[in-house]
JSON list of C-alpha atoms in Angstrom, two decimals:
[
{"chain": "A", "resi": 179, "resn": "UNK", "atom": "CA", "xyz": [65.75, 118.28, 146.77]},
{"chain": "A", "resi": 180, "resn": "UNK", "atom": "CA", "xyz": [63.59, 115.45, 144.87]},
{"chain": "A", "resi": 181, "resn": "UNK", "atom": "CA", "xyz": [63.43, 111.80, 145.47]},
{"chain": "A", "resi": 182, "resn": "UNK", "atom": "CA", "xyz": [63.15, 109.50, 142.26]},
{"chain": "A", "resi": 183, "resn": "UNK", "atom": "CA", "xyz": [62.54, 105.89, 142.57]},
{"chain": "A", "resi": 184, "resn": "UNK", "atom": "CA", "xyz": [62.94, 103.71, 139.47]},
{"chain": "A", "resi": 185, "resn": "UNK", "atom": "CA", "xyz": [61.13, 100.58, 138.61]},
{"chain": "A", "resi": 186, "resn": "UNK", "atom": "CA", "xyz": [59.65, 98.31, 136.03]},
{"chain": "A", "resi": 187, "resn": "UNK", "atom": "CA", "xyz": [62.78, 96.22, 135.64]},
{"chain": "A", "resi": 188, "resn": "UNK", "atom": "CA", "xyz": [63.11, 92.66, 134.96]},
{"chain": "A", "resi": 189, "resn": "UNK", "atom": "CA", "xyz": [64.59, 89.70, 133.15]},
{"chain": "A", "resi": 190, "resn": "UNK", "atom": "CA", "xyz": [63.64, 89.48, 129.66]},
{"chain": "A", "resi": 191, "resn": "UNK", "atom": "CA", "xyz": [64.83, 87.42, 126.57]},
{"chain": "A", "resi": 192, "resn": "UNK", "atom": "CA", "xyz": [66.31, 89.02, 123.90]},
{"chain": "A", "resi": 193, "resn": "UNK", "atom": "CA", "xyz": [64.24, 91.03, 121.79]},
{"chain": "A", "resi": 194, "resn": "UNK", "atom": "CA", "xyz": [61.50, 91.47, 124.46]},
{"chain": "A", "resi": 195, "resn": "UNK", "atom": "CA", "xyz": [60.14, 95.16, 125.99]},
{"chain": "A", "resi": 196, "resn": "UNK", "atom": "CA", "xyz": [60.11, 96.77, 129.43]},
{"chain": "A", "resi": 197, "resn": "UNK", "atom": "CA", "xyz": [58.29, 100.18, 130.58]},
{"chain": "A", "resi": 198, "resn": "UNK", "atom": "CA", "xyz": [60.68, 101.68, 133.12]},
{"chain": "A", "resi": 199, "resn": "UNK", "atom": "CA", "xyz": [59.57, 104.58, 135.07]},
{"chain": "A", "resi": 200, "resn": "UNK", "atom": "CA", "xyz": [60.90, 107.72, 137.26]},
{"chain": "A", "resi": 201, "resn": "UNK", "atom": "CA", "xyz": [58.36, 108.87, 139.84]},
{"chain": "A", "resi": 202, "resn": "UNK", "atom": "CA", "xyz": [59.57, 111.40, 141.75]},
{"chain": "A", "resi": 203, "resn": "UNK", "atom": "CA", "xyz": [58.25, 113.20, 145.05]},
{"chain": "A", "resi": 204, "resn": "UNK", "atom": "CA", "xyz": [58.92, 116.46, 146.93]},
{"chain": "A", "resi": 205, "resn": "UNK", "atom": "CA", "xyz": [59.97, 119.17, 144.59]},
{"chain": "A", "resi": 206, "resn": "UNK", "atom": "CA", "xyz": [58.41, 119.55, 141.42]},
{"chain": "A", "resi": 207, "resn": "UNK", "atom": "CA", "xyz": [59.87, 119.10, 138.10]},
{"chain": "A", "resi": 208, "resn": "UNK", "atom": "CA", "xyz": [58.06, 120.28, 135.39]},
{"chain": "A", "resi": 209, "resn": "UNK", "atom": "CA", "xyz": [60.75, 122.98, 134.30]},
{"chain": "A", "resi": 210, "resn": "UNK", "atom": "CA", "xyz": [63.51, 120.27, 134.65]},
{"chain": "A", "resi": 211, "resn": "UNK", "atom": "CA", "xyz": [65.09, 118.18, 132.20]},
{"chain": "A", "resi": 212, "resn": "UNK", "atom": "CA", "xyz": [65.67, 114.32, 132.90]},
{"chain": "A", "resi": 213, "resn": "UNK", "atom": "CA", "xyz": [68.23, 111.81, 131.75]},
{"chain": "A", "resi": 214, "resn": "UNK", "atom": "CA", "xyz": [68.12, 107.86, 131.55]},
{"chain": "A", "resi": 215, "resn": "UNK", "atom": "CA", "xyz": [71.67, 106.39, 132.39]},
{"chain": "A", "resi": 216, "resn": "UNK", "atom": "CA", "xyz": [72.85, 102.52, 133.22]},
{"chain": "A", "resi": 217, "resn": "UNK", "atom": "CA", "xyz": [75.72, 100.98, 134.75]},
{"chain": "A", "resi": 218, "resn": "UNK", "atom": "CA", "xyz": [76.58, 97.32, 133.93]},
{"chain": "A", "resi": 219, "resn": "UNK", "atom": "CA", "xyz": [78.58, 95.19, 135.65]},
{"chain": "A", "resi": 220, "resn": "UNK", "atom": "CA", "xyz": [82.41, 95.94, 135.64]},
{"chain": "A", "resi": 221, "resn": "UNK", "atom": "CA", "xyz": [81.83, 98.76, 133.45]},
{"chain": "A", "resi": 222, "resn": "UNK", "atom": "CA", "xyz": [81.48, 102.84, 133.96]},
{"chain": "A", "resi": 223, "resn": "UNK", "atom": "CA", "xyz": [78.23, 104.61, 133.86]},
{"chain": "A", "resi": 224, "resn": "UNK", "atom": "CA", "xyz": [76.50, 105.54, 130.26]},
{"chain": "A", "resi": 225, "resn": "UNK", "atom": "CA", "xyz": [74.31, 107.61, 129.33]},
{"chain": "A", "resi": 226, "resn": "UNK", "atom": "CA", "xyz": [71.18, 106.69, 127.31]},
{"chain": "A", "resi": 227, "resn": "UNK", "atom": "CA", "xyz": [68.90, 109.47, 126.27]},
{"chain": "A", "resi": 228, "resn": "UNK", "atom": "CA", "xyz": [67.64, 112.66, 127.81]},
{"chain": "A", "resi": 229, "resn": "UNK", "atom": "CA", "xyz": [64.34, 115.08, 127.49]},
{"chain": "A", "resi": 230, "resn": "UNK", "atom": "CA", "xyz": [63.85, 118.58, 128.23]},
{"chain": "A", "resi": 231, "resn": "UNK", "atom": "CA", "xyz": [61.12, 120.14, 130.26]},
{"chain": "A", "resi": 232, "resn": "UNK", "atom": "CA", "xyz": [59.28, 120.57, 127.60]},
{"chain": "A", "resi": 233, "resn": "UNK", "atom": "CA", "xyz": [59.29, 116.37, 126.48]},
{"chain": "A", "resi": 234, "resn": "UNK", "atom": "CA", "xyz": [61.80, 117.61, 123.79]},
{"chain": "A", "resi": 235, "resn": "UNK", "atom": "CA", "xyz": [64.90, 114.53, 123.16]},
{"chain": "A", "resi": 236, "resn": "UNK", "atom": "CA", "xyz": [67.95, 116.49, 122.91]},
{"chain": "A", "resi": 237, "resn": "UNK", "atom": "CA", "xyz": [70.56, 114.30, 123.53]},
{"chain": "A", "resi": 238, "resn": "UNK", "atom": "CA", "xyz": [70.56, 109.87, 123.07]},
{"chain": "A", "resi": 239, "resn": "UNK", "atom": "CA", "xyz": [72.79, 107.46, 122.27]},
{"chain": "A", "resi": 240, "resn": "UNK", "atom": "CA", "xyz": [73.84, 105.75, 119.17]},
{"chain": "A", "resi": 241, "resn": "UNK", "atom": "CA", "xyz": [73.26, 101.99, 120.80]},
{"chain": "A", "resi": 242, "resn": "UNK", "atom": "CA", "xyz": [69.65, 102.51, 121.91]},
{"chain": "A", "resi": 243, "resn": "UNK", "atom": "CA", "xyz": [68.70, 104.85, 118.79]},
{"chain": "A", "resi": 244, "resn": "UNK", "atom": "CA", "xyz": [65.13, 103.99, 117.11]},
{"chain": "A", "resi": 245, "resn": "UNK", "atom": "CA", "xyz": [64.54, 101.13, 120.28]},
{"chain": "A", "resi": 246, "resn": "UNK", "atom": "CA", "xyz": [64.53, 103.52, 123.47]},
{"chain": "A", "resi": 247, "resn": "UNK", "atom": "CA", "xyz": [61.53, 105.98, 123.67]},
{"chain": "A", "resi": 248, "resn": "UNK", "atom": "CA", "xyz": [61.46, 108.61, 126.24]},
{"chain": "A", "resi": 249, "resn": "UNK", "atom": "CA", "xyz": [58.37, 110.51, 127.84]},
{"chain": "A", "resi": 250, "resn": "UNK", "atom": "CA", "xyz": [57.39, 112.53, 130.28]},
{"chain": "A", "resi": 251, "resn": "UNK", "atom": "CA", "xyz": [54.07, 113.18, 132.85]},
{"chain": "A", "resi": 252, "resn": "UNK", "atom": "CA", "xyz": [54.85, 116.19, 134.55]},
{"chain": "A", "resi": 253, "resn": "UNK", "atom": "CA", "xyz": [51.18, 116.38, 136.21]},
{"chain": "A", "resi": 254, "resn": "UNK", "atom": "CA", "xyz": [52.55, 112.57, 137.41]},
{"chain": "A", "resi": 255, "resn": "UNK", "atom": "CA", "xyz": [55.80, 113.84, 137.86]},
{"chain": "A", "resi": 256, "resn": "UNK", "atom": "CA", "xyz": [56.78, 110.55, 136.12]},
{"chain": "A", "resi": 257, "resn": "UNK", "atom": "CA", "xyz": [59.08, 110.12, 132.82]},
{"chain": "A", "resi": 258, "resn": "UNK", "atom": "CA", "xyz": [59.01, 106.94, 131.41]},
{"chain": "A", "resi": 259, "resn": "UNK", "atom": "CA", "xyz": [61.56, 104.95, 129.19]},
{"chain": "A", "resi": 260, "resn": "UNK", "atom": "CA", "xyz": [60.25, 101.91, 127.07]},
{"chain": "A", "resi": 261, "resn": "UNK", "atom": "CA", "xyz": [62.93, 99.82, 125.95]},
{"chain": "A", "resi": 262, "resn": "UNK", "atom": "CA", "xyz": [62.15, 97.85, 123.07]},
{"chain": "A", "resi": 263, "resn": "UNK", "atom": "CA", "xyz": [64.44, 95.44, 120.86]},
{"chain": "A", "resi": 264, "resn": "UNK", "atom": "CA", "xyz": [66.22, 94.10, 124.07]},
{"chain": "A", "resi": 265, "resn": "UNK", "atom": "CA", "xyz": [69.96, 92.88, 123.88]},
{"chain": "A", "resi": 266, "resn": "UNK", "atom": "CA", "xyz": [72.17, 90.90, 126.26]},
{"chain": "A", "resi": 267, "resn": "UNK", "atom": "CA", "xyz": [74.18, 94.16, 126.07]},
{"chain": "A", "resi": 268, "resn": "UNK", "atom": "CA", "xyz": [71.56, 96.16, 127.33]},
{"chain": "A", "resi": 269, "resn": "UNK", "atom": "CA", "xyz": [71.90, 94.49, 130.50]},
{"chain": "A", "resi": 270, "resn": "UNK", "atom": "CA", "xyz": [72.32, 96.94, 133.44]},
{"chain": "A", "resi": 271, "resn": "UNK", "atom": "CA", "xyz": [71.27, 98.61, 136.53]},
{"chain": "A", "resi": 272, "resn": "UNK", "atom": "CA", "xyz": [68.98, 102.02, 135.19]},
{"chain": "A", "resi": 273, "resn": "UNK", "atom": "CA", "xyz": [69.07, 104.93, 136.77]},
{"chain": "A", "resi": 274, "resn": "UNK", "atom": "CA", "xyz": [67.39, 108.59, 135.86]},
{"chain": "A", "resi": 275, "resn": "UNK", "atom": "CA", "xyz": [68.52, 111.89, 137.16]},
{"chain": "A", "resi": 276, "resn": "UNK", "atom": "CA", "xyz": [67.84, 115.45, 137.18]},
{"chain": "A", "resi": 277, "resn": "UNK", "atom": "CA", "xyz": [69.75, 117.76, 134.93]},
{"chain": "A", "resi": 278, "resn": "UNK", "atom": "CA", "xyz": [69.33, 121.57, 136.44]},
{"chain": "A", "resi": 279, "resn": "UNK", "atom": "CA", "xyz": [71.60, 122.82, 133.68]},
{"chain": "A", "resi": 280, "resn": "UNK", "atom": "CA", "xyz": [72.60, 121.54, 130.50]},
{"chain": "A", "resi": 281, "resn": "UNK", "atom": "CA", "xyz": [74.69, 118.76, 130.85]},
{"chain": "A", "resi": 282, "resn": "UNK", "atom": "CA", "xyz": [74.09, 116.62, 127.85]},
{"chain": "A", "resi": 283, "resn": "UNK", "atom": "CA", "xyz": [75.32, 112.85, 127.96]},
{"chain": "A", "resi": 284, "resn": "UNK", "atom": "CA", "xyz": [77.49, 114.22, 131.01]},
{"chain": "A", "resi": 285, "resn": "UNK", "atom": "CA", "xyz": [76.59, 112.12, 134.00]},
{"chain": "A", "resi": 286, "resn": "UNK", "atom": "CA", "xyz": [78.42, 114.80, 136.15]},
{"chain": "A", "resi": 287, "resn": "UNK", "atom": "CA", "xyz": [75.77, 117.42, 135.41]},
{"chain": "A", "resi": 288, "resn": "UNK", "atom": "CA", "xyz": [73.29, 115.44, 136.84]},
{"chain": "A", "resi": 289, "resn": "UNK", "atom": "CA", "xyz": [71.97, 115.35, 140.54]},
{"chain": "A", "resi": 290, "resn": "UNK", "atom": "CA", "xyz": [69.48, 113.35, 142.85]},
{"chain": "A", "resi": 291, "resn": "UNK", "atom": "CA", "xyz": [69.74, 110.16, 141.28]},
{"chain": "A", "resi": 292, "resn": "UNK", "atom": "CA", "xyz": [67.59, 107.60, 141.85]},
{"chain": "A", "resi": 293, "resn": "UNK", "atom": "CA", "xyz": [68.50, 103.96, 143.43]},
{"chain": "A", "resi": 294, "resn": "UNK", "atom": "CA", "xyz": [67.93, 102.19, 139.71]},
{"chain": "A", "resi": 295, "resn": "UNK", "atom": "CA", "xyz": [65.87, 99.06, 138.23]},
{"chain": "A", "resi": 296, "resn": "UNK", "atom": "CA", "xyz": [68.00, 96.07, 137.04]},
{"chain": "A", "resi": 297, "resn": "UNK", "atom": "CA", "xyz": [67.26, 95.26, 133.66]},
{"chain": "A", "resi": 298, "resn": "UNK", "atom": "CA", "xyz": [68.58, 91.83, 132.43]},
{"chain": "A", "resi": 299, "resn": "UNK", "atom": "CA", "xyz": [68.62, 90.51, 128.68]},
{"chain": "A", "resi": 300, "resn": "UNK", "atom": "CA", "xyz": [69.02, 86.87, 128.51]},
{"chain": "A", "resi": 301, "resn": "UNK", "atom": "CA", "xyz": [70.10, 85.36, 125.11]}
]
């Protein structure tokens, strides 16, 4: 089991930057891919982007291509998501999880998810 804790949220106007981060404790997770996902209001969980072990992408999303950048710390146990470019649509609660397998964009794949950051995009 691993505990991640997400933070660096905020409000933001449009266009502006965040550096959200993952820090996780117990369990290391250096051999463990990670995935990014957000929930907005009303709306279902989506995913965002996702690294391997090895701080390879491998899977992201067509909304956040070329403004999201994913990285990883494993001596910090930490991966890191700076979102740059910020729109009112990016508004949503972040969350990052562990993927033990390879589960893509699937959120279902994914355990030990962390309680999120709110990020919020005002116009």
């Amino acid at each position: 089991q691993v505990q991640l804790v997400e933070s660096g949220g905020g409000l933001v106007q449009a266009g502006g930057s965040l550096r959200l981060s993952c820090a996780a404790s117990g369990r290391t997770f250096s051999s463990v891919a990670m995935g990014w996902f957000r929930q907005a209001p009303g709306k279902d969980r989506e995913f965002v982007i996702r690294i391997s072990a090895s701080g390879t992408v491998t899977h992201y999303a067509s909304a956040v291509k070329g403004r999201f950048v994913i990285s990883r710390d494993n001596a910090k146990n930490t991966v890191y998501l700076q979102v740059n470019s910020l729109k009112p649509e990016d508004t949503a609660v972040y969350y990052c999880a562990l993927d033990l397998g390879s589960s893509g964009g699937n959120w279902r794949g994914y355990s030990d998810w962390g309680p999120g950051t709110q990020v919020t995009v005002s116009s």
